[in-house]
mmCIF file of N, CA and C in Angstrom:
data_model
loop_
_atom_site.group_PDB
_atom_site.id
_atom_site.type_symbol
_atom_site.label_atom_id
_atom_site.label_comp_id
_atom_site.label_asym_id
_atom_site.label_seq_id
_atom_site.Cartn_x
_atom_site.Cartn_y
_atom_site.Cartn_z
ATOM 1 N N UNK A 28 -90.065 30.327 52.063
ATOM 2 C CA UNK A 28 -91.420 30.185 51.557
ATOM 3 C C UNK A 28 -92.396 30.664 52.621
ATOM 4 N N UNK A 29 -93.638 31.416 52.218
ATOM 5 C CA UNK A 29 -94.425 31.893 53.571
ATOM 6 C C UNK A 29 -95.417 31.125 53.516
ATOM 7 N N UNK A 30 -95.936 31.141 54.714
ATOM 8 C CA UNK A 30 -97.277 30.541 54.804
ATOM 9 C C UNK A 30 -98.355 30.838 53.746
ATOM 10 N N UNK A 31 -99.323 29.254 53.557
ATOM 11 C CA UNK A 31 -100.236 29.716 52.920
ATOM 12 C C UNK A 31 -101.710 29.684 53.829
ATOM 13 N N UNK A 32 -101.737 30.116 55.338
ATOM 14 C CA UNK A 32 -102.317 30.140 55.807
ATOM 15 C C UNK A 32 -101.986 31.518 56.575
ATOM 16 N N UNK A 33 -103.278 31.899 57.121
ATOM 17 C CA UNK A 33 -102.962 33.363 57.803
ATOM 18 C C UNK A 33 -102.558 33.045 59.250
ATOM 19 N N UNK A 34 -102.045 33.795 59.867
ATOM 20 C CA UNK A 34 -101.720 33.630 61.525
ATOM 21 C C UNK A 34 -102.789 32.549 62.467
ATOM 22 N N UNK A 35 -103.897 32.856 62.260
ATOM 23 C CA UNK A 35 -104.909 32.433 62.888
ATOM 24 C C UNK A 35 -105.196 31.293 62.561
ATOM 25 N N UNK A 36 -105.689 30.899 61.576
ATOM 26 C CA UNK A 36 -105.887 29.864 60.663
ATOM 27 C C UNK A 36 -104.523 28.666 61.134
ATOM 28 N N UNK A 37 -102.944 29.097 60.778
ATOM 29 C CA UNK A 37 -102.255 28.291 60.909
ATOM 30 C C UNK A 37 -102.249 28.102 62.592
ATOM 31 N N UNK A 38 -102.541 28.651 63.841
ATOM 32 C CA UNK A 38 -102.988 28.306 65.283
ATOM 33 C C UNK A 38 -103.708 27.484 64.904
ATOM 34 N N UNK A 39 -104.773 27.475 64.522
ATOM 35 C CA UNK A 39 -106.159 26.701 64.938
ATOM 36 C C UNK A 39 -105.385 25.269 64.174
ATOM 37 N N UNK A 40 -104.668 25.276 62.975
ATOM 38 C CA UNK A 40 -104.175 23.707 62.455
ATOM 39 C C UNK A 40 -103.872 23.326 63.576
ATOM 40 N N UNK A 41 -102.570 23.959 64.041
ATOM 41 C CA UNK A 41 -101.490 23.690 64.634
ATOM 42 C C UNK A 41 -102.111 23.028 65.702
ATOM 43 N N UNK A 42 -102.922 23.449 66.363
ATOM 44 C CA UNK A 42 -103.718 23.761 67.797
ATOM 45 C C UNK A 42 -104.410 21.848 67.805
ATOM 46 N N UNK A 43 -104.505 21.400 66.710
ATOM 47 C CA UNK A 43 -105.405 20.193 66.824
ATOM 48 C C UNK A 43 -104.535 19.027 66.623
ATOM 49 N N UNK A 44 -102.872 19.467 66.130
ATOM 50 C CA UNK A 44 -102.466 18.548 66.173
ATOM 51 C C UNK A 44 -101.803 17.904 67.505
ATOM 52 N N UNK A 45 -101.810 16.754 67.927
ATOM 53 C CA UNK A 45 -101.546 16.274 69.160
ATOM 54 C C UNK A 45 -100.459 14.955 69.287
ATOM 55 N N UNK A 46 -99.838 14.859 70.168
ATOM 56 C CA UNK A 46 -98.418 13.545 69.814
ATOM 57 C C UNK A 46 -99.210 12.499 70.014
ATOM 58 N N UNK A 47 -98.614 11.483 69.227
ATOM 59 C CA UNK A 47 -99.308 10.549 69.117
ATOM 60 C C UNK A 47 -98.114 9.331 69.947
ATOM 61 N N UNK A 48 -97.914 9.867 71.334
ATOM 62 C CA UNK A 48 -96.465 9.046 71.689
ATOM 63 C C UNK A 48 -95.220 9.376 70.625
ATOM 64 N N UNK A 49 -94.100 9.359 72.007
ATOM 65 C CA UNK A 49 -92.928 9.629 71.437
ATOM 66 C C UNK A 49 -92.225 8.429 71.086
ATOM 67 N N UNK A 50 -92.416 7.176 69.998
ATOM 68 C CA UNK A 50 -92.231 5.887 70.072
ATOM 69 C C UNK A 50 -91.152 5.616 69.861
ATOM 70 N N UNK A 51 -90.034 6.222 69.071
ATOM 71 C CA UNK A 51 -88.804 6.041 68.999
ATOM 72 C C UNK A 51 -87.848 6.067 69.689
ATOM 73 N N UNK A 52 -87.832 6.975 70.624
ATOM 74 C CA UNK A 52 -87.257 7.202 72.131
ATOM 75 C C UNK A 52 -87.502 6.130 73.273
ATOM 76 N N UNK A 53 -88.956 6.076 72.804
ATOM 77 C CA UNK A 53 -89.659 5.129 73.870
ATOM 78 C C UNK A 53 -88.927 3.611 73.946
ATOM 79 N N UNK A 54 -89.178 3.214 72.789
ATOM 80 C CA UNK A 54 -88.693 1.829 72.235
ATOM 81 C C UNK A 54 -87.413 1.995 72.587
ATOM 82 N N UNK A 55 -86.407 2.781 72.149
ATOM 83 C CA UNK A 55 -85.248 2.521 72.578
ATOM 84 C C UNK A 55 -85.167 2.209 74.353
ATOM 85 N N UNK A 56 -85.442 3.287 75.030
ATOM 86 C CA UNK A 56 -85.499 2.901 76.299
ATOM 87 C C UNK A 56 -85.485 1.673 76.820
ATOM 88 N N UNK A 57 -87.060 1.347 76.075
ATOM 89 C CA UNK A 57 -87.575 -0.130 76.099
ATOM 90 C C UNK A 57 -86.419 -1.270 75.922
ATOM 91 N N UNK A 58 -85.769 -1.064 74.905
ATOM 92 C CA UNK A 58 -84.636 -2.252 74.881
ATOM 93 C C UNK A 58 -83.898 -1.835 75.395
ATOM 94 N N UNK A 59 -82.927 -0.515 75.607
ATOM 95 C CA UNK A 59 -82.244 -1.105 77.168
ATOM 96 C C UNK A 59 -82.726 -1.426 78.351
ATOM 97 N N UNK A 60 -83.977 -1.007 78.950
ATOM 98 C CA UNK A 60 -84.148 -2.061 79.862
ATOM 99 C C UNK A 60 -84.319 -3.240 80.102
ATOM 100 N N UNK A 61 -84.423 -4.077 78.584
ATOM 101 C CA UNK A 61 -84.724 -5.275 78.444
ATOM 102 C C UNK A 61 -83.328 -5.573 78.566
ATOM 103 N N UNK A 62 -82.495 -5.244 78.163
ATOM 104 C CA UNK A 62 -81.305 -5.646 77.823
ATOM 105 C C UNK A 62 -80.258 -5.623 79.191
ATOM 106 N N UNK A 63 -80.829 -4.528 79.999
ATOM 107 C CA UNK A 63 -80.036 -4.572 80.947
ATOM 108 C C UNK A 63 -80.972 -5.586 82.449
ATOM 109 N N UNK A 64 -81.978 -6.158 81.873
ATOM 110 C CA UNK A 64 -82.687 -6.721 83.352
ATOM 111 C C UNK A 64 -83.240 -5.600 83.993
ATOM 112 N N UNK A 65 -83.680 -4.709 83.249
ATOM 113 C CA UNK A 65 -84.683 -3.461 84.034
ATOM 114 C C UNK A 65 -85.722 -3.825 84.502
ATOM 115 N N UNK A 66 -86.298 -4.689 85.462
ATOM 116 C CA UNK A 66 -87.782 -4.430 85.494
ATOM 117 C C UNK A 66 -88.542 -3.473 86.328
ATOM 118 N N UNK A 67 -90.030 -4.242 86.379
ATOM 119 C CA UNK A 67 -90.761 -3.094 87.123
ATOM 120 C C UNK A 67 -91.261 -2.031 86.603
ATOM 121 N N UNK A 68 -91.241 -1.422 85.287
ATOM 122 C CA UNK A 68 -91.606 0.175 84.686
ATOM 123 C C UNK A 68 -92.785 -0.587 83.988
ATOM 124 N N UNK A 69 -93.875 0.525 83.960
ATOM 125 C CA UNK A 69 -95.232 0.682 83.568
ATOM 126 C C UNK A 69 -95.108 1.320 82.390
ATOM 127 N N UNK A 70 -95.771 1.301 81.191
ATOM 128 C CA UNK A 70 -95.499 2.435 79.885
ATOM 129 C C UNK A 70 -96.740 3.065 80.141
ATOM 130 N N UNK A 71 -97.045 4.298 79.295
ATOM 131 C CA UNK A 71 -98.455 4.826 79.483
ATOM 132 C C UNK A 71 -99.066 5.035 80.531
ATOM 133 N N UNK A 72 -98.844 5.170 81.801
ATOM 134 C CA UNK A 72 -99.479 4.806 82.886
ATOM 135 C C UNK A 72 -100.096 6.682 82.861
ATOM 136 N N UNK A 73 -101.672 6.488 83.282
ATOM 137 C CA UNK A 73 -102.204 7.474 82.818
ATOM 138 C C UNK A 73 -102.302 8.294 84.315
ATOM 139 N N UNK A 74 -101.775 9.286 84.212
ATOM 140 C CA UNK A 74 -101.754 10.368 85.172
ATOM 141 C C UNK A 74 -101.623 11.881 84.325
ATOM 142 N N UNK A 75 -101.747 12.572 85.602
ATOM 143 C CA UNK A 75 -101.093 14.006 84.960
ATOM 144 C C UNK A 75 -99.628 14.134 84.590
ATOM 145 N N UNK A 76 -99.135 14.580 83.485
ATOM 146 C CA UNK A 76 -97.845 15.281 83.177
ATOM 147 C C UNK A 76 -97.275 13.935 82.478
ATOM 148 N N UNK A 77 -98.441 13.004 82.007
ATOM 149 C CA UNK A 77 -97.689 11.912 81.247
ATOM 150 C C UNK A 77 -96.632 11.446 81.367
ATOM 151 N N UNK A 78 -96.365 10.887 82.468
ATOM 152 C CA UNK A 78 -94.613 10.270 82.081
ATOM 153 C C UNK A 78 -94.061 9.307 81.166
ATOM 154 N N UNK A 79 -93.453 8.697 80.452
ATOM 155 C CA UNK A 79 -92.950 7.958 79.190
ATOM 156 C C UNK A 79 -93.283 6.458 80.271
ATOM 157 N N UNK A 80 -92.817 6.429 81.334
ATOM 158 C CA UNK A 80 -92.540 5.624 82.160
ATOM 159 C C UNK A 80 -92.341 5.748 83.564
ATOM 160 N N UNK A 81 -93.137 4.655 84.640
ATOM 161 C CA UNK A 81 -93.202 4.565 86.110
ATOM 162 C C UNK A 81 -92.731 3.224 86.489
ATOM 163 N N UNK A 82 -92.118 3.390 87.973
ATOM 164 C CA UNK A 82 -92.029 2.101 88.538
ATOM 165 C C UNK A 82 -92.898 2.821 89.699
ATOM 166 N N UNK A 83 -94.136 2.037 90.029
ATOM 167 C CA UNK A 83 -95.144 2.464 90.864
ATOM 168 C C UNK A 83 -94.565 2.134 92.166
ATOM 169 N N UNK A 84 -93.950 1.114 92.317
ATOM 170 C CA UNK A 84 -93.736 1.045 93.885
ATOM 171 C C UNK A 84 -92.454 1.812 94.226
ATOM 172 N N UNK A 85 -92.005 2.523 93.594
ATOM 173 C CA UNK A 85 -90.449 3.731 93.587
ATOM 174 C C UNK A 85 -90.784 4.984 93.558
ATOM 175 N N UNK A 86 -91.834 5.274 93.121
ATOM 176 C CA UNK A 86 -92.292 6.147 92.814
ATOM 177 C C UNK A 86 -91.634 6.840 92.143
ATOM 178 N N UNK A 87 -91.090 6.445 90.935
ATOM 179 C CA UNK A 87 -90.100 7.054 90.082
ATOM 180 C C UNK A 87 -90.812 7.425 88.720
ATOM 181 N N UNK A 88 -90.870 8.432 88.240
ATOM 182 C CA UNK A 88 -91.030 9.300 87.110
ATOM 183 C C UNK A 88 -90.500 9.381 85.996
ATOM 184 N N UNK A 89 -90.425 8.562 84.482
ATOM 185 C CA UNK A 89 -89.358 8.569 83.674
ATOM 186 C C UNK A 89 -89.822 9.436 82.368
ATOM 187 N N UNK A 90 -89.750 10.442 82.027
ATOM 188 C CA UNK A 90 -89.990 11.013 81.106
ATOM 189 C C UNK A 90 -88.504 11.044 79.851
ATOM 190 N N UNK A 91 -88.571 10.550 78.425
ATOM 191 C CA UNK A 91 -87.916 10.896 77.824
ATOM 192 C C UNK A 91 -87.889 11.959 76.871
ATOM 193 N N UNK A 92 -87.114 12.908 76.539
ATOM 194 C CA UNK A 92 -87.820 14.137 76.200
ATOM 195 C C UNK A 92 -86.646 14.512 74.963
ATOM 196 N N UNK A 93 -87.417 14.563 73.611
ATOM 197 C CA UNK A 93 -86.795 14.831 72.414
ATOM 198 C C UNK A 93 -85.823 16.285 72.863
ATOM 199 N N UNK A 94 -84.915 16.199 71.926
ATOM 200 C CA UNK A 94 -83.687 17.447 72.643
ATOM 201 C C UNK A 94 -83.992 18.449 71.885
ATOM 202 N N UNK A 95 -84.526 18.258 70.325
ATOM 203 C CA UNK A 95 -84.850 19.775 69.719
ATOM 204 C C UNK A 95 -86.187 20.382 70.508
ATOM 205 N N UNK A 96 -87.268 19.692 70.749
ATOM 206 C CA UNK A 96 -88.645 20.066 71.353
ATOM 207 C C UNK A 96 -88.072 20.566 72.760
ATOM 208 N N UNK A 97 -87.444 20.301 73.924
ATOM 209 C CA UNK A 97 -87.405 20.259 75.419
ATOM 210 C C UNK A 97 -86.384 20.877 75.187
ATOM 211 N N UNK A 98 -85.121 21.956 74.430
ATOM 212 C CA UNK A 98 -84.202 22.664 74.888
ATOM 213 C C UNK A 98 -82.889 22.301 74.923
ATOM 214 N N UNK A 99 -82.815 20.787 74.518
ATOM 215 C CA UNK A 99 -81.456 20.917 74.654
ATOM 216 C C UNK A 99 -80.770 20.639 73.632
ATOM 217 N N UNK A 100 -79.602 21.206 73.813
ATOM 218 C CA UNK A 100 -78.941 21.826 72.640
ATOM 219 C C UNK A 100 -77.318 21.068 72.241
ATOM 220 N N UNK A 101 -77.516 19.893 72.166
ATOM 221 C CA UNK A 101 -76.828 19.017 72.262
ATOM 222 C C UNK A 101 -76.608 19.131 70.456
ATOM 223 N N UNK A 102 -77.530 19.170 69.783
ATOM 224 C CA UNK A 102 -77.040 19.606 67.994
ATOM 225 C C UNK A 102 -76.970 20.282 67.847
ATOM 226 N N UNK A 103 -77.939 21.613 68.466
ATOM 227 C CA UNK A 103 -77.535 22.829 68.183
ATOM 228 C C UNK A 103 -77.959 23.244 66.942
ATOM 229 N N UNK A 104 -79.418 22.319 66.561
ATOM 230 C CA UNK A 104 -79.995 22.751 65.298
ATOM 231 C C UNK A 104 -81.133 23.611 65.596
ATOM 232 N N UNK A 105 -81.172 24.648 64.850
ATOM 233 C CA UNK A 105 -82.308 25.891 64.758
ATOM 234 C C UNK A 105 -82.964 25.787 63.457
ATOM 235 N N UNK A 106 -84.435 25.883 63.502
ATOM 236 C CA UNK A 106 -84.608 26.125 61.875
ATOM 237 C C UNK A 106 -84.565 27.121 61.792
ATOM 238 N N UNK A 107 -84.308 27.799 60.183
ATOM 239 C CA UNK A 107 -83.823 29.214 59.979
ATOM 240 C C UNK A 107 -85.545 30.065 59.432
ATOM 241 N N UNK A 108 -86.388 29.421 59.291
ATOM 242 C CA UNK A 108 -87.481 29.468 59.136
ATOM 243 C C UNK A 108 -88.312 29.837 60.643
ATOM 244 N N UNK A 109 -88.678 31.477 61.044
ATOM 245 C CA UNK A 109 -90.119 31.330 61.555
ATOM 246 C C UNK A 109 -89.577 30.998 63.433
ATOM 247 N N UNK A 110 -88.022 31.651 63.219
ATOM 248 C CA UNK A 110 -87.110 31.123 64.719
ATOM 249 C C UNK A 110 -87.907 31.511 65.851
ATOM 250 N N UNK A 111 -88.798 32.688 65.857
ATOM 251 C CA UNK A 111 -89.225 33.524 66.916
ATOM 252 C C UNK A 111 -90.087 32.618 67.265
ATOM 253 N N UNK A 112 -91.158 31.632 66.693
ATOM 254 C CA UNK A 112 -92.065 31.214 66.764
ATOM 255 C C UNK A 112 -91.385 29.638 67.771
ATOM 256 N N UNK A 113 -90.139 28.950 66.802
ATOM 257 C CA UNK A 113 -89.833 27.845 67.741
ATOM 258 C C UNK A 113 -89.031 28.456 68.969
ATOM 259 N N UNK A 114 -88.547 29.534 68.879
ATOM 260 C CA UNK A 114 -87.826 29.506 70.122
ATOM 261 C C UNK A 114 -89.045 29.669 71.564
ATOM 262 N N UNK A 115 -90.157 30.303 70.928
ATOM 263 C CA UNK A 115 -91.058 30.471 72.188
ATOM 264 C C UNK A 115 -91.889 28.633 72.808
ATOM 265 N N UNK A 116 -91.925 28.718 71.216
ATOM 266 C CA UNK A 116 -92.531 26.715 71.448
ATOM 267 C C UNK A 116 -91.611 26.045 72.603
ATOM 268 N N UNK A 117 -90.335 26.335 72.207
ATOM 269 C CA UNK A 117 -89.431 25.666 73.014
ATOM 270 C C UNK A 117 -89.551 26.167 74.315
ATOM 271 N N UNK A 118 -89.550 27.429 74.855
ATOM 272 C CA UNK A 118 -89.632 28.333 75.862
ATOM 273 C C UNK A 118 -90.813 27.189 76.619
ATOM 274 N N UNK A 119 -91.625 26.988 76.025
ATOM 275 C CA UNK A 119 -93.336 26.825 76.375
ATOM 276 C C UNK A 119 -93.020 25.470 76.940
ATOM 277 N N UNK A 120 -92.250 24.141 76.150
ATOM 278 C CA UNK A 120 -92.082 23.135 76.462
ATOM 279 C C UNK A 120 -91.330 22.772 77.518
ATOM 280 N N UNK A 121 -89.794 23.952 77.918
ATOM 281 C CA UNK A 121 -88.935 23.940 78.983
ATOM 282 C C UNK A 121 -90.439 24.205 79.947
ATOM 283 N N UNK A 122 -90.619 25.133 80.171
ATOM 284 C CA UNK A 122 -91.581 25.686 81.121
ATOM 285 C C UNK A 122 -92.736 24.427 81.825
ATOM 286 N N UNK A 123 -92.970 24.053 80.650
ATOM 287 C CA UNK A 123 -93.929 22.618 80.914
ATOM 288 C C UNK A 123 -93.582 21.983 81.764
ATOM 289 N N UNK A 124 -91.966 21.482 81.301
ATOM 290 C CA UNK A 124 -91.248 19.914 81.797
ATOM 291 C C UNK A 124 -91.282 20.636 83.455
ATOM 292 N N UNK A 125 -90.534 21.959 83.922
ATOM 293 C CA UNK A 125 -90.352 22.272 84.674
ATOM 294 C C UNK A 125 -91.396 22.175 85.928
ATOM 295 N N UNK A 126 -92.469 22.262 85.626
ATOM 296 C CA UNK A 126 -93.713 22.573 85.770
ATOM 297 C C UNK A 126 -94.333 21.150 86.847
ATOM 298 N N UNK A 127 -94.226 20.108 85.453
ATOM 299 C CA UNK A 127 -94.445 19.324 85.658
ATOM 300 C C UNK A 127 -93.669 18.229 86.515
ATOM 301 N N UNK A 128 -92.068 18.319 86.271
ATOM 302 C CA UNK A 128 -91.408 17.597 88.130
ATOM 303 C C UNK A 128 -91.654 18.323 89.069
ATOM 304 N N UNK A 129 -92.151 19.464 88.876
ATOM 305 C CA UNK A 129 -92.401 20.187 90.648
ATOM 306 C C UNK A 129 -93.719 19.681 90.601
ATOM 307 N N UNK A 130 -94.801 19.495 90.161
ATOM 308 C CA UNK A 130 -95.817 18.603 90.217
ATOM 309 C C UNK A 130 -95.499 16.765 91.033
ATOM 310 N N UNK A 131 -94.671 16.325 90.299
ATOM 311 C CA UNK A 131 -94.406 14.880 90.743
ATOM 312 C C UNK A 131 -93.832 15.600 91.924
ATOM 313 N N UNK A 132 -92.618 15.967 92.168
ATOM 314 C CA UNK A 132 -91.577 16.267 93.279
ATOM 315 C C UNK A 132 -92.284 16.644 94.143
ATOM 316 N N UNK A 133 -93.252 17.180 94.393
ATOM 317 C CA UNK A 133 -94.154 17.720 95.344
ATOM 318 C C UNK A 133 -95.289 16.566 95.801
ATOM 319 N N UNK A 134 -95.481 15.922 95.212
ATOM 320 C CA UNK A 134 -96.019 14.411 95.257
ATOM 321 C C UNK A 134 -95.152 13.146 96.314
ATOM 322 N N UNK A 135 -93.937 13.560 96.321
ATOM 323 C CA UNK A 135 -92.714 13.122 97.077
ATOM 324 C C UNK A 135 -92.499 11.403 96.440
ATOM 325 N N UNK A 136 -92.724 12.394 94.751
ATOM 326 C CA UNK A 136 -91.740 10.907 93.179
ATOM 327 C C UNK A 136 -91.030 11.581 93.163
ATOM 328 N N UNK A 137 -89.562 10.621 92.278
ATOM 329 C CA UNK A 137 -88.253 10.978 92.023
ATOM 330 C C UNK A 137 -88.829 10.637 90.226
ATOM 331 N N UNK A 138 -88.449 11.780 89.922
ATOM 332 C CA UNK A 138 -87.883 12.570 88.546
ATOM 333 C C UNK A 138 -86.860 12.130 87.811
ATOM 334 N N UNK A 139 -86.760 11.159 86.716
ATOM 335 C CA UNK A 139 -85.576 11.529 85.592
ATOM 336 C C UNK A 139 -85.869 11.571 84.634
ATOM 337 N N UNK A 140 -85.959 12.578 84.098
ATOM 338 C CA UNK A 140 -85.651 13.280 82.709
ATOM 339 C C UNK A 140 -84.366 12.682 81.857
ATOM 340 N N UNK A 141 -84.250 12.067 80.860
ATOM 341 C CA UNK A 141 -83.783 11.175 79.723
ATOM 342 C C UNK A 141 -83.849 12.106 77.993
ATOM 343 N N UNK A 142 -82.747 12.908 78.443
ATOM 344 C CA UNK A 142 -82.639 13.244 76.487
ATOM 345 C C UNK A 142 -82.213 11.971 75.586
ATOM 346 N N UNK A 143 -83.303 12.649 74.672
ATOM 347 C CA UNK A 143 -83.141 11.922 73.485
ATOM 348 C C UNK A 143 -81.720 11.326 73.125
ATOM 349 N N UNK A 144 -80.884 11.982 72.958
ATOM 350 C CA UNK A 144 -79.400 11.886 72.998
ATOM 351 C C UNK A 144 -78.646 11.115 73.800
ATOM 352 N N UNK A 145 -78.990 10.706 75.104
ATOM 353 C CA UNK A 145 -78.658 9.956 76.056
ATOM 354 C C UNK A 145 -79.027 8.383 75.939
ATOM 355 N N UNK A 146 -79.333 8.385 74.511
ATOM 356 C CA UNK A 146 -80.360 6.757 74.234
ATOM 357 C C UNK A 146 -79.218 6.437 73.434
ATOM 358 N N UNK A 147 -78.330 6.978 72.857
ATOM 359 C CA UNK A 147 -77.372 6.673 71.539
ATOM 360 C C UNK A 147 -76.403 5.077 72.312
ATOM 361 N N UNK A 148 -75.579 4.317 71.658
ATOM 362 C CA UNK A 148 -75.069 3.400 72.013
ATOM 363 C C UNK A 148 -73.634 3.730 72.859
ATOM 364 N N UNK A 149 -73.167 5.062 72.521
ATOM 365 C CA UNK A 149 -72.126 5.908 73.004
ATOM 366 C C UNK A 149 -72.400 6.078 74.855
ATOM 367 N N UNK A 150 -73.819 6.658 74.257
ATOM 368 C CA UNK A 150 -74.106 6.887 76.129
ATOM 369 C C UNK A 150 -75.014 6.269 76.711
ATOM 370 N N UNK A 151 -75.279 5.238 76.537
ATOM 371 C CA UNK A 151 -76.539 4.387 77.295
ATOM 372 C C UNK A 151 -75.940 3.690 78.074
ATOM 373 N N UNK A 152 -74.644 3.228 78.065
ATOM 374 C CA UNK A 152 -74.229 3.242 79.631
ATOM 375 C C UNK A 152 -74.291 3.585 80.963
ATOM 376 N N UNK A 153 -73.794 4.992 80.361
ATOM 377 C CA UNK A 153 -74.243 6.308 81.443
ATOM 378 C C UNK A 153 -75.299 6.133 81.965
ATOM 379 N N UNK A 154 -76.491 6.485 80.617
ATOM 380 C CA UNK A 154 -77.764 6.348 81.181
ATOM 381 C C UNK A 154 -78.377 5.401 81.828
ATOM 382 N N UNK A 155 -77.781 4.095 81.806
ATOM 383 C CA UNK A 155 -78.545 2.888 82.412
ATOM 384 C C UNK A 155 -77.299 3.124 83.954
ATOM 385 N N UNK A 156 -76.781 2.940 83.946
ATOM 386 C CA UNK A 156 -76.144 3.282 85.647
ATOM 387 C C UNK A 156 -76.972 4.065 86.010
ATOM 388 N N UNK A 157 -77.262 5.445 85.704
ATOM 389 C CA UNK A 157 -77.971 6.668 86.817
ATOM 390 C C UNK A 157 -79.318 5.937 87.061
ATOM 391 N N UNK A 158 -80.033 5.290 86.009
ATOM 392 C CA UNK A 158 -80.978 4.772 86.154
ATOM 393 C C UNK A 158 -81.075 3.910 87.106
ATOM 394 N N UNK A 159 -80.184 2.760 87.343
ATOM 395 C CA UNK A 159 -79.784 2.056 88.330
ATOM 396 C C UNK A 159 -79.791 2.062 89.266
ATOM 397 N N UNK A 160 -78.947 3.541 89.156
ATOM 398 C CA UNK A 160 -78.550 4.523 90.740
ATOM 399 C C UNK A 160 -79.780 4.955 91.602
ATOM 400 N N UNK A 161 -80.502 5.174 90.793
ATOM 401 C CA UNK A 161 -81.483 5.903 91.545
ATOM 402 C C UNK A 161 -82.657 4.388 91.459
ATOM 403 N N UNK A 162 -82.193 3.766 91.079
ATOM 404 C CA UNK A 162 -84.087 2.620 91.499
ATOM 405 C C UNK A 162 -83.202 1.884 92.546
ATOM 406 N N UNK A 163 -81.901 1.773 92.907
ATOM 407 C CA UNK A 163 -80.743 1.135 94.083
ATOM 408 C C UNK A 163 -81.687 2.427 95.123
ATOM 409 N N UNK A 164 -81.773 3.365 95.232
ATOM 410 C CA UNK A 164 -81.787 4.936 95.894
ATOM 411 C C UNK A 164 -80.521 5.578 96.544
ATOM 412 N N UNK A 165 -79.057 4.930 94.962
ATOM 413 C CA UNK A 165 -78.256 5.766 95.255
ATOM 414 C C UNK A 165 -78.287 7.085 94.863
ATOM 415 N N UNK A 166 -77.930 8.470 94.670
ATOM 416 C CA UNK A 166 -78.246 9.782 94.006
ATOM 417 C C UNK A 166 -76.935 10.486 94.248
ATOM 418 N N UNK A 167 -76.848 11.092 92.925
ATOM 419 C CA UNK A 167 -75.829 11.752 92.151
ATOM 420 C C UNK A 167 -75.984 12.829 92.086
ATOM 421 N N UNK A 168 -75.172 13.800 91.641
ATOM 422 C CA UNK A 168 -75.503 15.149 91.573
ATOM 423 C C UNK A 168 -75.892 15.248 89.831
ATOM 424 N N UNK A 169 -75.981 14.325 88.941
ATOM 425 C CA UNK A 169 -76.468 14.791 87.568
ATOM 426 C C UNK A 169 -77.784 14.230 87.560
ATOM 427 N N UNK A 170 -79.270 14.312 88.686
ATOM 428 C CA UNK A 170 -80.110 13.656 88.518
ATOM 429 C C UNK A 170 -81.429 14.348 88.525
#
């Protein structure tokens, strides 16, 4: 089906719409740290490059980042609709995230990045150890 808006027109929609928080991701997080005795993390805490989540005195950085939007390709779903357009979106969003830990990292915060996928009940194990690991200031090579 094609657009019923012209090129321009569908920018300028597009252009105004804005996230309104990533709450599903978020929340999950949220209960495993409840669940595992996480404390200490700030939600919302308003800076540049938005992080999902801070522990201010760690100076730790928690961004969770949806896997179709941020690149990763863990489903491996494409829409077949208009690909040129998400693959650059996506391009735009890698570029961002990137962007934005050399922003913190240069700040001399520690960075973890949390796919969406890494919240499932399969791997939140995983994910709550590295998490661990690094607010202990042990460090791994997957961090």
């Amino acid at each position: 089906m094609s657009d019923v808006f012209d090129k321009a027109k569908r920018s300028e929609i597009m252009s105004a719409v804005h996230s309104k928080l990533n709450k599903s991701t978020e929340l999950k997080l949220i209960k495993i740290f409840k669940e595992y005795g996480i404390k200490g993390w700030r939600r919302n805490y308003k800076v540049k490059g938005h992080p999902d989540f801070v522990f201010l005195d760690k100076k730790i950085a928690i961004f969770v980042d949806g896997c179709f939007w941020h690149g990763h390709d863990c489903r491996n779903t494409r829409p077949a609709d208009n690909q040129d357009y998400w693959r650059k979106k996506r391009e735009r969003n890698i570029a961002h995230d990137k962007a934005i830990t050399a922003l913190f990292e240069s700040r001399g915060w520690t960075v973890i990045r949390i796919w969406e996928c890494q919240l499932t009940k399969k791997n939140a194990n995983k994910t709550v150890n590295r998490i661990l690991n690094i607010l202990k200031g042990v460090r791994n090579g997957n961090d």
